[in-house]
mmCIF file of C-alpha atoms and ligand atoms in Angstrom:
data_model
loop_
_atom_site.group_PDB
_atom_site.id
_atom_site.type_symbol
_atom_site.label_atom_id
_atom_site.label_comp_id
_atom_site.label_asym_id
_atom_site.label_seq_id
_atom_site.Cartn_x
_atom_site.Cartn_y
_atom_site.Cartn_z
ATOM 1 C CA MET A 1 28.190 -19.770 -4.302
ATOM 2 C CA SER A 2 27.189 -23.284 -5.205
ATOM 3 C CA PRO A 3 28.091 -24.307 -8.780
ATOM 4 C CA SER A 4 24.672 -25.989 -9.085
ATOM 5 C CA ILE A 5 22.824 -22.669 -9.037
ATOM 6 C CA PRO A 6 21.754 -21.742 -12.571
ATOM 7 C CA SER A 7 22.925 -18.430 -13.970
ATOM 8 C CA LEU A 8 20.890 -15.664 -15.562
ATOM 9 C CA TRP A 9 23.051 -13.739 -18.021
ATOM 10 C CA LEU A 10 22.339 -10.109 -18.783
ATOM 11 C CA ARG A 11 22.648 -8.673 -22.251
ATOM 12 C CA PRO A 12 25.672 -6.423 -22.762
ATOM 13 C CA ASN A 13 25.478 -3.060 -20.983
ATOM 14 C CA ARG A 14 22.305 -3.911 -19.098
ATOM 15 C CA GLU A 15 23.836 -4.002 -15.626
ATOM 16 C CA ARG A 16 23.490 -0.314 -14.780
ATOM 17 C CA SER A 17 20.452 -0.592 -12.499
ATOM 18 C CA LEU A 18 21.910 -3.604 -10.677
ATOM 19 C CA LYS A 19 25.090 -1.644 -10.018
ATOM 20 C CA ARG A 20 22.860 0.904 -8.279
ATOM 21 C CA LEU A 21 21.394 -1.957 -6.174
ATOM 22 C CA HIS A 22 17.999 -1.786 -7.846
ATOM 23 C CA PRO A 23 16.451 -5.228 -7.228
ATOM 24 C CA TRP A 24 14.655 -5.901 -10.545
ATOM 25 C CA VAL A 25 15.893 -7.639 -13.684
ATOM 26 C CA PHE A 26 13.505 -6.987 -16.582
ATOM 27 C CA SER A 27 12.954 -9.645 -19.246
ATOM 28 C CA GLY A 28 14.356 -7.328 -21.937
ATOM 29 C CA ALA A 29 17.715 -7.218 -20.154
ATOM 30 C CA VAL A 30 18.133 -11.005 -20.096
ATOM 31 C CA ALA A 31 20.410 -12.628 -22.691
ATOM 32 C CA LYS A 32 19.976 -16.227 -21.566
ATOM 33 C CA VAL A 33 19.279 -18.454 -18.605
ATOM 34 C CA ASP A 34 21.163 -21.694 -18.007
ATOM 35 C CA GLY A 35 18.930 -24.746 -17.863
ATOM 36 C CA SER A 36 15.291 -24.167 -16.997
ATOM 37 C CA PRO A 37 14.943 -23.004 -13.416
ATOM 38 C CA VAL A 38 11.502 -23.525 -11.907
ATOM 39 C CA PRO A 39 9.438 -20.498 -10.834
ATOM 40 C CA GLY A 40 10.964 -18.935 -7.740
ATOM 41 C CA GLN A 41 14.249 -20.832 -7.981
ATOM 42 C CA THR A 42 17.362 -18.948 -6.970
ATOM 43 C CA VAL A 43 19.595 -17.866 -9.856
ATOM 44 C CA VAL A 44 22.978 -16.143 -10.006
ATOM 45 C CA VAL A 45 22.508 -12.890 -11.891
ATOM 46 C CA ARG A 46 25.550 -12.176 -14.066
ATOM 47 C CA ALA A 47 26.728 -9.411 -16.335
ATOM 48 C CA ASN A 48 27.397 -10.458 -19.932
ATOM 49 C CA ASP A 49 31.087 -10.922 -19.107
ATOM 50 C CA GLY A 50 30.217 -13.335 -16.294
ATOM 51 C CA THR A 51 30.686 -10.944 -13.355
ATOM 52 C CA PRO A 52 28.179 -12.058 -10.685
ATOM 53 C CA PHE A 53 25.924 -9.369 -9.190
ATOM 54 C CA GLY A 54 24.213 -11.499 -6.620
ATOM 55 C CA LEU A 55 21.337 -13.911 -6.210
ATOM 56 C CA GLY A 56 17.763 -13.439 -7.310
ATOM 57 C CA ALA A 57 14.456 -15.277 -7.466
ATOM 58 C CA TYR A 58 13.599 -16.379 -11.002
ATOM 59 C CA SER A 59 10.146 -15.524 -12.328
ATOM 60 C CA PRO A 60 9.731 -17.031 -15.802
ATOM 61 C CA GLU A 61 6.223 -15.639 -16.406
ATOM 62 C CA SER A 62 6.823 -12.086 -15.244
ATOM 63 C CA GLN A 63 8.187 -9.059 -17.073
ATOM 64 C CA ILE A 64 10.293 -8.709 -13.949
ATOM 65 C CA ARG A 65 12.241 -11.883 -14.685
ATOM 66 C CA ALA A 66 14.233 -11.899 -11.444
ATOM 67 C CA ARG A 67 14.126 -10.065 -8.131
ATOM 68 C CA MET A 68 17.315 -9.798 -6.131
ATOM 69 C CA TRP A 69 17.595 -11.447 -2.733
ATOM 70 C CA THR A 70 21.113 -10.190 -2.191
ATOM 71 C CA PHE A 71 23.864 -8.336 -4.015
ATOM 72 C CA ASP A 72 26.445 -10.594 -2.401
ATOM 73 C CA ALA A 73 26.901 -13.582 -4.734
ATOM 74 C CA GLU A 74 28.751 -15.447 -1.960
ATOM 75 C CA ARG A 75 25.646 -15.607 0.246
ATOM 76 C CA VAL A 76 23.451 -18.689 0.374
ATOM 77 C CA VAL A 77 19.722 -18.192 -0.016
ATOM 78 C CA ASP A 78 18.308 -20.876 2.227
ATOM 79 C CA ASP A 79 15.666 -21.171 4.961
ATOM 80 C CA ALA A 80 17.863 -19.336 7.454
ATOM 81 C CA PHE A 81 18.517 -16.469 5.026
ATOM 82 C CA VAL A 82 14.811 -15.954 4.298
ATOM 83 C CA ALA A 83 13.814 -16.268 7.960
ATOM 84 C CA ALA A 84 16.502 -13.780 9.023
ATOM 85 C CA ALA A 85 15.303 -11.238 6.464
ATOM 86 C CA ILE A 86 11.787 -11.474 7.906
ATOM 87 C CA THR A 87 12.950 -11.304 11.515
ATOM 88 C CA SER A 88 15.038 -8.202 10.888
ATOM 89 C CA ALA A 89 12.209 -6.484 8.998
ATOM 90 C CA ALA A 90 9.899 -7.176 11.939
ATOM 91 C CA GLY A 91 12.590 -5.904 14.316
ATOM 92 C CA ARG A 92 12.693 -2.563 12.498
ATOM 93 C CA ARG A 93 9.030 -2.040 13.541
ATOM 94 C CA ALA A 94 9.686 -2.580 17.252
ATOM 95 C CA ALA A 95 9.506 1.112 18.160
ATOM 96 C CA LEU A 96 6.314 1.562 16.169
ATOM 97 C CA LEU A 97 4.640 -1.380 17.894
ATOM 98 C CA ALA A 98 5.307 -0.075 21.371
ATOM 99 C CA GLY A 99 2.696 1.477 23.641
ATOM 100 C CA ASP A 100 -0.921 1.470 22.525
ATOM 101 C CA THR A 101 -0.283 0.597 18.864
ATOM 102 C CA ASP A 102 -0.303 -3.117 18.064
ATOM 103 C CA SER A 103 -0.690 -2.990 14.282
ATOM 104 C CA ALA A 104 1.879 -2.334 11.577
ATOM 105 C CA ARG A 105 3.240 -3.638 8.312
ATOM 106 C CA LEU A 106 6.068 -5.967 9.344
ATOM 107 C CA VAL A 107 7.387 -6.777 5.879
ATOM 108 C CA PHE A 108 7.040 -4.552 2.824
ATOM 109 C CA SER A 109 8.380 -6.684 -0.014
ATOM 110 C CA GLU A 110 11.436 -5.322 -1.858
ATOM 111 C CA ALA A 111 11.565 -2.407 0.567
ATOM 112 C CA ASP A 112 12.519 -4.918 3.283
ATOM 113 C CA GLY A 113 14.649 -7.232 1.168
ATOM 114 C CA VAL A 114 11.890 -9.836 0.912
ATOM 115 C CA PRO A 115 10.540 -9.388 -2.641
ATOM 116 C CA GLY A 116 6.939 -10.478 -3.003
ATOM 117 C CA LEU A 117 6.047 -10.752 0.689
ATOM 118 C CA VAL A 118 3.737 -8.315 2.421
ATOM 119 C CA ALA A 119 2.974 -9.121 6.056
ATOM 120 C CA ASP A 120 0.719 -6.967 8.219
ATOM 121 C CA ARG A 121 0.384 -7.492 11.945
ATOM 122 C CA TYR A 122 -2.819 -6.751 13.871
ATOM 123 C CA GLY A 123 -2.249 -7.691 17.501
ATOM 124 C CA ASP A 124 -1.638 -11.447 17.593
ATOM 125 C CA THR A 125 -2.617 -11.950 13.948
ATOM 126 C CA ILE A 126 -0.460 -11.662 10.833
ATOM 127 C CA VAL A 127 -2.057 -11.370 7.422
ATOM 128 C CA CYS A 128 0.285 -11.974 4.513
ATOM 129 C CA GLN A 129 0.356 -11.855 0.735
ATOM 130 C CA PHE A 130 2.757 -13.666 -1.568
ATOM 131 C CA THR A 131 2.773 -11.750 -4.827
ATOM 132 C CA THR A 132 5.730 -13.168 -6.768
ATOM 133 C CA ALA A 133 6.986 -16.586 -7.834
ATOM 134 C CA GLY A 134 9.977 -16.113 -5.521
ATOM 135 C CA ALA A 135 7.872 -15.435 -2.444
ATOM 136 C CA ASP A 136 5.482 -18.231 -3.373
ATOM 137 C CA ALA A 137 8.349 -20.720 -3.532
ATOM 138 C CA TRP A 138 9.397 -19.778 0.020
ATOM 139 C CA ARG A 139 5.844 -19.647 1.354
ATOM 140 C CA GLU A 140 6.209 -22.333 4.041
ATOM 141 C CA VAL A 141 9.522 -20.986 5.322
ATOM 142 C CA MET A 142 8.060 -17.480 5.414
ATOM 143 C CA ALA A 143 4.932 -18.683 7.213
ATOM 144 C CA ASP A 144 7.118 -20.398 9.840
ATOM 145 C CA ALA A 145 9.253 -17.297 10.322
ATOM 146 C CA LEU A 146 6.176 -15.103 10.790
ATOM 147 C CA PHE A 147 4.556 -17.607 13.176
ATOM 148 C CA GLU A 148 7.724 -17.702 15.274
ATOM 149 C CA LEU A 149 7.622 -13.958 15.965
ATOM 150 C CA PRO A 150 6.772 -13.313 19.624
ATOM 151 C CA GLY A 151 3.065 -13.234 20.468
ATOM 152 C CA VAL A 152 1.736 -14.447 17.127
ATOM 153 C CA ALA A 153 -1.310 -16.746 17.299
ATOM 154 C CA CYS A 154 -2.438 -16.760 13.674
ATOM 155 C CA VAL A 155 -0.832 -16.383 10.246
ATOM 156 C CA TYR A 156 -3.425 -15.996 7.505
ATOM 157 C CA GLU A 157 -2.824 -15.809 3.757
ATOM 158 C CA ARG A 158 -4.589 -13.260 1.576
ATOM 159 C CA SER A 159 -2.811 -13.885 -1.718
ATOM 160 C CA ASP A 160 -5.766 -12.602 -3.719
ATOM 161 C CA ALA A 161 -4.178 -9.447 -5.171
ATOM 162 C CA ASP A 162 -4.409 -9.078 -8.973
ATOM 163 C CA VAL A 163 -0.636 -8.814 -9.274
ATOM 164 C CA ARG A 164 -0.308 -12.596 -8.841
ATOM 165 C CA ASP A 165 -1.695 -12.890 -12.381
ATOM 166 C CA ARG A 166 1.408 -11.282 -13.829
ATOM 167 C CA GLU A 167 3.514 -13.976 -12.157
ATOM 168 C CA GLY A 168 1.335 -16.826 -13.413
ATOM 169 C CA LEU A 169 0.090 -17.522 -9.875
ATOM 170 C CA LEU A 170 -3.480 -18.336 -8.899
ATOM 171 C CA PRO A 171 -5.169 -16.600 -5.956
ATOM 172 C CA ARG A 172 -4.859 -18.402 -2.635
ATOM 173 C CA VAL A 173 -6.535 -17.557 0.660
ATOM 174 C CA GLY A 174 -6.619 -19.383 3.971
ATOM 175 C CA LEU A 175 -5.056 -20.192 7.293
ATOM 176 C CA LEU A 176 -1.299 -20.834 7.192
ATOM 177 C CA ARG A 177 -0.370 -21.288 10.856
ATOM 178 C CA GLY A 178 -2.044 -21.288 14.257
ATOM 179 C CA ALA A 179 -5.660 -20.592 15.103
ATOM 180 C CA GLU A 180 -8.362 -19.381 12.705
ATOM 181 C CA PRO A 181 -8.493 -15.564 12.593
ATOM 182 C CA ASN A 182 -10.668 -13.929 15.208
ATOM 183 C CA PRO A 183 -13.793 -12.558 13.483
ATOM 184 C CA ASP A 184 -13.828 -9.755 16.066
ATOM 185 C CA LEU A 185 -10.182 -8.840 15.560
ATOM 186 C CA VAL A 186 -9.408 -5.239 16.465
ATOM 187 C CA ALA A 187 -6.377 -3.151 15.545
ATOM 188 C CA HIS A 188 -5.264 -0.818 18.326
ATOM 189 C CA GLU A 189 -3.690 2.408 17.212
ATOM 190 C CA ALA A 190 -2.891 5.485 19.264
ATOM 191 C CA GLY A 191 -5.875 4.984 21.557
ATOM 192 C CA PHE A 192 -8.325 4.054 18.789
ATOM 193 C CA ARG A 193 -9.784 0.659 17.945
ATOM 194 C CA PHE A 194 -10.560 -0.468 14.418
ATOM 195 C CA ALA A 195 -12.217 -3.706 13.351
ATOM 196 C CA VAL A 196 -10.074 -5.733 10.950
ATOM 197 C CA ASP A 197 -11.827 -8.070 8.559
ATOM 198 C CA VAL A 198 -8.965 -10.475 7.889
ATOM 199 C CA THR A 199 -10.858 -12.782 5.555
ATOM 200 C CA GLY A 200 -13.046 -10.328 3.645
ATOM 201 C CA GLY A 201 -11.562 -6.839 3.957
ATOM 202 C CA HIS A 202 -9.559 -4.888 1.381
ATOM 203 C CA LYS A 203 -5.862 -5.678 1.073
ATOM 204 C CA THR A 204 -5.039 -7.350 4.404
ATOM 205 C CA GLY A 205 -8.065 -5.884 6.195
ATOM 206 C CA PHE A 206 -7.132 -2.326 7.160
ATOM 207 C CA TYR A 207 -5.296 0.649 5.642
ATOM 208 C CA LEU A 208 -2.194 0.667 7.808
ATOM 209 C CA ASP A 209 -0.602 2.997 5.262
ATOM 210 C CA GLN A 210 -2.832 5.888 6.359
ATOM 211 C CA ARG A 211 -1.595 5.827 9.970
ATOM 212 C CA ASP A 212 0.204 9.176 9.711
ATOM 213 C CA ALA A 213 -2.802 10.646 7.906
ATOM 214 C CA ARG A 214 -5.016 9.570 10.810
ATOM 215 C CA ARG A 215 -2.813 11.630 13.119
ATOM 216 C CA ALA A 216 -3.080 14.566 10.699
ATOM 217 C CA VAL A 217 -6.885 14.345 10.752
ATOM 218 C CA GLU A 218 -6.832 14.054 14.526
ATOM 219 C CA ALA A 219 -4.838 17.277 14.806
ATOM 220 C CA VAL A 220 -7.318 19.461 12.912
ATOM 221 C CA ALA A 221 -10.790 17.906 13.171
ATOM 222 C CA THR A 222 -12.150 19.774 16.187
ATOM 223 C CA ASP A 223 -15.235 21.899 15.399
ATOM 224 C CA ARG A 224 -15.024 21.215 11.673
ATOM 225 C CA ARG A 225 -17.764 19.957 9.388
ATOM 226 C CA VAL A 226 -16.007 16.872 8.022
ATOM 227 C CA LEU A 227 -16.639 15.044 4.741
ATOM 228 C CA ASN A 228 -14.844 11.695 4.404
ATOM 229 C CA VAL A 229 -14.964 10.570 0.767
ATOM 230 C CA PHE A 230 -13.988 6.934 0.012
ATOM 231 C CA SER A 231 -14.328 6.348 3.739
ATOM 232 C CA TYR A 232 -13.961 2.521 3.655
ATOM 233 C CA THR A 233 -14.361 1.451 7.313
ATOM 234 C CA GLY A 234 -14.524 5.028 8.526
ATOM 235 C CA ALA A 235 -11.183 5.432 10.274
ATOM 236 C CA PHE A 236 -10.949 9.164 9.489
ATOM 237 C CA SER A 237 -14.626 9.584 10.445
ATOM 238 C CA VAL A 238 -14.182 7.924 13.836
ATOM 239 C CA ILE A 239 -11.131 10.036 14.634
ATOM 240 C CA ALA A 240 -12.797 13.265 13.517
ATOM 241 C CA ALA A 241 -15.844 12.491 15.651
ATOM 242 C CA ALA A 242 -13.670 11.603 18.645
ATOM 243 C CA ARG A 243 -11.865 14.936 18.378
ATOM 244 C CA GLY A 244 -15.093 16.916 18.382
ATOM 245 C CA ALA A 245 -15.893 17.512 14.722
ATOM 246 C CA ALA A 246 -19.023 19.636 14.286
ATOM 247 C CA SER A 247 -20.448 17.017 11.933
ATOM 248 C CA VAL A 248 -19.195 13.985 10.016
ATOM 249 C CA THR A 249 -20.376 12.564 6.694
ATOM 250 C CA SER A 250 -18.850 9.434 5.145
ATOM 251 C CA ILE A 251 -19.247 8.317 1.540
ATOM 252 C CA ASP A 252 -18.366 4.896 0.152
ATOM 253 C CA SER A 253 -19.772 2.659 -2.557
ATOM 254 C CA SER A 254 -19.405 -0.431 -0.373
ATOM 255 C CA GLY A 255 -22.289 -1.192 1.961
ATOM 256 C CA PRO A 256 -20.272 -3.767 3.945
ATOM 257 C CA ALA A 257 -17.469 -1.216 4.466
ATOM 258 C CA LEU A 258 -20.003 1.282 5.829
ATOM 259 C CA GLU A 259 -21.382 -1.393 8.152
ATOM 260 C CA VAL A 260 -17.888 -1.846 9.568
ATOM 261 C CA ALA A 261 -17.647 1.939 9.875
ATOM 262 C CA ALA A 262 -20.740 1.871 12.081
ATOM 263 C CA ARG A 263 -19.108 -0.899 14.140
ATOM 264 C CA ASN A 264 -15.932 1.156 14.455
ATOM 265 C CA ALA A 265 -17.959 4.098 15.717
ATOM 266 C CA ALA A 266 -19.468 1.871 18.404
ATOM 267 C CA LEU A 267 -16.054 0.380 19.291
ATOM 268 C CA ASN A 268 -14.762 3.879 19.969
ATOM 269 C CA GLY A 269 -17.921 5.174 21.595
ATOM 270 C CA VAL A 270 -18.514 7.957 19.067
ATOM 271 C CA ASP A 271 -21.310 9.016 16.750
ATOM 272 C CA ILE A 272 -20.031 9.304 13.184
ATOM 273 C CA GLY A 273 -23.194 10.788 11.776
ATOM 274 C CA GLU A 274 -24.214 10.206 8.216
ATOM 275 C CA LEU A 275 -23.105 7.149 6.204
ATOM 276 C CA THR A 276 -23.846 7.587 2.507
ATOM 277 C CA GLU A 277 -23.619 4.556 0.259
ATOM 278 C CA GLY A 278 -23.018 5.531 -3.346
ATOM 279 C CA ASP A 279 -20.640 6.468 -6.106
ATOM 280 C CA ALA A 280 -18.414 9.286 -4.897
ATOM 281 C CA PHE A 281 -18.572 11.218 -8.176
ATOM 282 C CA THR A 282 -22.380 11.216 -8.120
ATOM 283 C CA VAL A 283 -22.725 11.930 -4.411
ATOM 284 C CA LEU A 284 -20.212 14.814 -4.589
ATOM 285 C CA ARG A 285 -22.089 16.365 -7.540
ATOM 286 C CA GLY A 286 -25.292 16.133 -5.516
ATOM 287 C CA LEU A 287 -23.658 17.889 -2.553
ATOM 288 C CA ARG A 288 -22.295 20.571 -4.900
ATOM 289 C CA ASP A 289 -25.743 21.118 -6.420
ATOM 290 C CA ARG A 290 -27.140 21.610 -2.928
ATOM 291 C CA ALA A 291 -24.314 24.127 -2.209
ATOM 292 C CA LYS A 292 -23.057 22.137 0.777
ATOM 293 C CA GLN A 293 -19.913 23.380 2.552
ATOM 294 C CA TYR A 294 -17.301 21.544 4.598
ATOM 295 C CA ASP A 295 -14.322 22.628 6.691
ATOM 296 C CA LEU A 296 -12.358 19.406 6.274
ATOM 297 C CA ILE A 297 -12.601 17.011 3.362
ATOM 298 C CA CYS A 298 -10.653 13.742 3.178
ATOM 299 C CA LEU A 299 -10.430 12.398 -0.367
ATOM 300 C CA ASP A 300 -8.743 8.997 -0.506
ATOM 301 C CA PRO A 301 -9.803 7.193 -3.696
ATOM 302 C CA PRO A 302 -8.704 3.660 -4.575
ATOM 303 C CA LYS A 303 -5.788 3.219 -6.951
ATOM 304 C CA LEU A 304 -7.016 4.819 -10.199
ATOM 305 C CA ALA A 305 -3.889 4.094 -12.293
ATOM 306 C CA ASN A 306 -2.324 0.648 -12.176
ATOM 307 C CA THR A 307 0.194 1.395 -14.917
ATOM 308 C CA GLU A 308 1.707 4.394 -16.671
ATOM 309 C CA GLY A 309 -0.582 3.645 -19.600
ATOM 310 C CA GLN A 310 -3.579 4.414 -17.402
ATOM 311 C CA LEU A 311 -2.213 7.737 -16.138
ATOM 312 C CA GLU A 312 -4.049 9.989 -18.566
ATOM 313 C CA LYS A 313 -7.456 8.556 -17.821
ATOM 314 C CA ALA A 314 -6.699 8.415 -14.108
ATOM 315 C CA SER A 315 -5.560 12.045 -14.120
ATOM 316 C CA ARG A 316 -8.972 13.086 -15.435
ATOM 317 C CA ALA A 317 -10.691 11.153 -12.642
ATOM 318 C CA TYR A 318 -8.391 12.645 -9.974
ATOM 319 C CA LYS A 319 -9.072 16.088 -11.417
ATOM 320 C CA ASP A 320 -12.866 15.617 -11.399
ATOM 321 C CA LEU A 321 -12.832 14.423 -7.802
ATOM 322 C CA ASN A 322 -10.568 17.209 -6.586
ATOM 323 C CA LEU A 323 -12.549 19.837 -8.499
ATOM 324 C CA LEU A 324 -15.735 18.719 -6.781
ATOM 325 C CA ALA A 325 -13.996 18.621 -3.405
ATOM 326 C CA VAL A 326 -12.456 22.104 -3.744
ATOM 327 C CA LYS A 327 -15.883 23.490 -4.665
ATOM 328 C CA LEU A 328 -17.309 22.006 -1.462
ATOM 329 C CA LEU A 329 -14.730 23.720 0.772
ATOM 330 C CA ALA A 330 -15.997 26.474 3.035
ATOM 331 C CA PRO A 331 -13.806 29.609 3.124
ATOM 332 C CA GLY A 332 -10.623 28.593 4.947
ATOM 333 C CA GLY A 333 -11.556 24.930 4.569
ATOM 334 C CA MET A 334 -8.968 22.164 4.361
ATOM 335 C CA LEU A 335 -8.718 19.376 1.798
ATOM 336 C CA MET A 336 -6.576 16.301 2.441
ATOM 337 C CA THR A 337 -6.256 14.591 -0.910
ATOM 338 C CA TRP A 338 -4.341 11.430 -1.812
ATOM 339 C CA SER A 339 -3.211 9.324 -4.704
ATOM 340 C CA CYS A 340 -2.110 5.764 -3.953
ATOM 341 C CA SER A 341 -1.235 5.099 -7.604
ATOM 342 C CA GLY A 342 2.471 4.289 -7.704
ATOM 343 C CA ALA A 343 2.524 5.260 -11.383
ATOM 344 C CA MET A 344 1.541 8.832 -10.455
ATOM 345 C CA GLY A 345 4.355 10.793 -8.835
ATOM 346 C CA MET A 346 3.903 13.733 -6.455
ATOM 347 C CA ASP A 347 4.708 16.228 -9.239
ATOM 348 C CA LEU A 348 1.985 14.998 -11.556
ATOM 349 C CA PHE A 349 -0.503 14.653 -8.713
ATOM 350 C CA GLN A 350 0.154 18.235 -7.625
ATOM 351 C CA LYS A 351 -0.331 19.459 -11.232
ATOM 352 C CA VAL A 352 -3.626 17.625 -11.519
ATOM 353 C CA VAL A 353 -4.883 19.091 -8.246
ATOM 354 C CA ALA A 354 -3.675 22.557 -9.303
ATOM 355 C CA GLY A 355 -5.776 22.194 -12.465
ATOM 356 C CA ALA A 356 -8.774 21.335 -10.307
ATOM 357 C CA ALA A 357 -8.305 24.408 -8.081
ATOM 358 C CA LEU A 358 -7.946 26.602 -11.165
ATOM 359 C CA ASP A 359 -11.198 25.309 -12.643
ATOM 360 C CA ALA A 360 -12.918 25.766 -9.287
ATOM 361 C CA LYS A 361 -11.707 29.398 -9.321
ATOM 362 C CA ARG A 362 -10.360 29.089 -5.773
ATOM 363 C CA THR A 363 -6.994 30.156 -4.403
ATOM 364 C CA VAL A 364 -5.595 27.067 -2.732
ATOM 365 C CA ARG A 365 -2.316 26.644 -0.850
ATOM 366 C CA ILE A 366 -0.347 23.542 0.085
ATOM 367 C CA VAL A 367 0.222 23.619 3.828
ATOM 368 C CA ASP A 368 1.622 20.118 4.214
ATOM 369 C CA ARG A 369 2.374 16.903 2.354
ATOM 370 C CA LEU A 370 1.562 13.417 3.538
ATOM 371 C CA HIS A 371 3.389 10.212 2.781
ATOM 372 C CA GLN A 372 3.231 6.511 3.507
ATOM 373 C CA PRO A 373 4.356 5.849 7.097
ATOM 374 C CA SER A 374 7.645 4.425 8.346
ATOM 375 C CA ASP A 375 6.514 0.785 8.151
ATOM 376 C CA HIS A 376 6.153 1.302 4.378
ATOM 377 C CA PRO A 377 9.740 2.477 3.821
ATOM 378 C CA VAL A 378 11.251 3.500 0.492
ATOM 379 C CA PRO A 379 14.825 2.300 -0.129
ATOM 380 C CA LEU A 380 16.892 4.953 -1.879
ATOM 381 C CA ALA A 381 17.842 2.286 -4.418
ATOM 382 C CA PHE A 382 14.183 1.354 -5.005
ATOM 383 C CA PRO A 383 12.024 4.466 -5.401
ATOM 384 C CA GLU A 384 9.236 2.297 -6.867
ATOM 385 C CA ALA A 385 8.278 1.439 -3.277
ATOM 386 C CA GLU A 386 6.785 4.913 -2.929
ATOM 387 C CA TYR A 387 3.125 4.880 -3.914
ATOM 388 C CA LEU A 388 1.102 6.923 -1.437
ATOM 389 C CA LYS A 389 1.239 10.694 -1.526
ATOM 390 C CA GLY A 390 -1.078 13.319 -0.133
ATOM 391 C CA LEU A 391 -1.504 17.070 -0.177
ATOM 392 C CA VAL A 392 -2.952 19.108 2.668
ATOM 393 C CA LEU A 393 -4.557 22.147 1.088
ATOM 394 C CA VAL A 394 -6.278 25.215 2.440
ATOM 395 C CA ALA A 395 -8.636 27.285 0.301
ATOM 396 C CA ASP A 396 -9.158 31.029 0.741
HETATM 397 N N1 SAH B 1 -9.671 6.172 3.451
HETATM 398 C C1 SAH B 1 -9.874 4.767 3.731
HETATM 399 C C2 SAH B 1 -9.395 3.879 2.609
HETATM 400 C C3 SAH B 1 -10.078 4.109 1.285
HETATM 401 S S1 SAH B 1 -9.945 2.765 0.222
HETATM 402 C C4 SAH B 1 -9.192 4.419 5.037
HETATM 403 O O1 SAH B 1 -8.379 5.216 5.522
HETATM 404 O O2 SAH B 1 -9.451 3.349 5.575
HETATM 405 C C5 SAH B 1 -10.961 3.210 -1.097
HETATM 406 C C6 SAH B 1 -12.439 3.046 -0.843
HETATM 407 O O3 SAH B 1 -13.103 3.555 -2.000
HETATM 408 C C7 SAH B 1 -12.964 1.634 -0.667
HETATM 409 O O4 SAH B 1 -13.641 1.558 0.553
HETATM 410 C C8 SAH B 1 -13.963 1.427 -1.819
HETATM 411 O O5 SAH B 1 -15.134 0.721 -1.413
HETATM 412 C C9 SAH B 1 -14.310 2.829 -2.171
HETATM 413 N N2 SAH B 1 -14.728 3.094 -3.554
HETATM 414 C C10 SAH B 1 -14.199 2.608 -4.701
HETATM 415 N N3 SAH B 1 -14.803 3.179 -5.764
HETATM 416 C C11 SAH B 1 -15.723 4.045 -5.283
HETATM 417 C C12 SAH B 1 -16.648 4.951 -5.879
HETATM 418 N N4 SAH B 1 -16.743 5.088 -7.182
HETATM 419 N N5 SAH B 1 -17.413 5.702 -5.062
HETATM 420 C C13 SAH B 1 -17.331 5.579 -3.720
HETATM 421 N N6 SAH B 1 -16.476 4.752 -3.104
HETATM 422 C C14 SAH B 1 -15.685 3.985 -3.861
#
């Protein structure tokens, strides 16, 4: 450990979470910081008695004042350290990226030991987001490491997520390495092809985190009347149609997303039926009023609670949506319902959905649970990485 690295000193008795290898140091736990490290600078995190816990990235503007790079204070956080963390994270996806799947999340921030970096690979293109001061400080090194991965032709930055605000960072979007992104970029996954809008799509362009859910839809869609609510670019719709759904209806408030859905249908040579542009709450009420019935409903709303403070309001919205969906289920029909709000745990989500089934006066059973896939891992020491949870329900 170099003596020139500034130290961040914890207040007395605030080292418990670090002892459990949790990577965050909250501002309230900090007693003092030596000197004035710049945003993203590496600091030695120390207990009040001076015991070093390891090295972290300093974030002066954030409530999360430091994020740990390593719990070994003897390590050196330099270009090679950061590059190696990225290379090993990418290596852990090797099995997933075999065969006919060329798209996966290569780096999932703290969950891969690279706080603040998300990097998604679609074929030869990597789309990345730097969401913390620490990641931002190592941006060039990270871009190089991603560009050096085998077969990569383009590294594109989509650092336009709101969370950058909390770190005092401005949005930044654009090419980092290699060739401009291919406007006709396609993600290949288990025999399907999905258009990826690198520059204009949500997040990094595609919902990689619903990969396992796509397989779940694939397994049950045959002969069902399918309603895909919050369909975005229609991945569930395409798969349902390809597996012989009796009918498919997709609802989304975004016209451009529905246009991509139509393109995805063409890319896969299927007819995905009706595309309804509108507010899901309103459209679902309309379907209920017309006594419509479906055998499979996918309900995948955007994040409705960003913080614990928003949970109550979000719970009401989740309940309304699930109530409408349960009412639209034909006898024996299946509802796949998700919450991607990290602040809402599985227990609360299940309670909210149970309330919806009760109000709908239907007997509903959980037959399966869905989670974020293996390229969105959850370290045992960092349960906050878990955000996506789903219930597979069958109504009498
Ligand atoms: N299930 C999709 C991802 C859904 S993302 C997939 O697997 O790819 C959430 C979607 O909800 C976005 O496409 C967004 O346009 C849409 N959305 C947000 N608010 C909405 C609303 N009130 N009504 C309908 N769609 C909405």
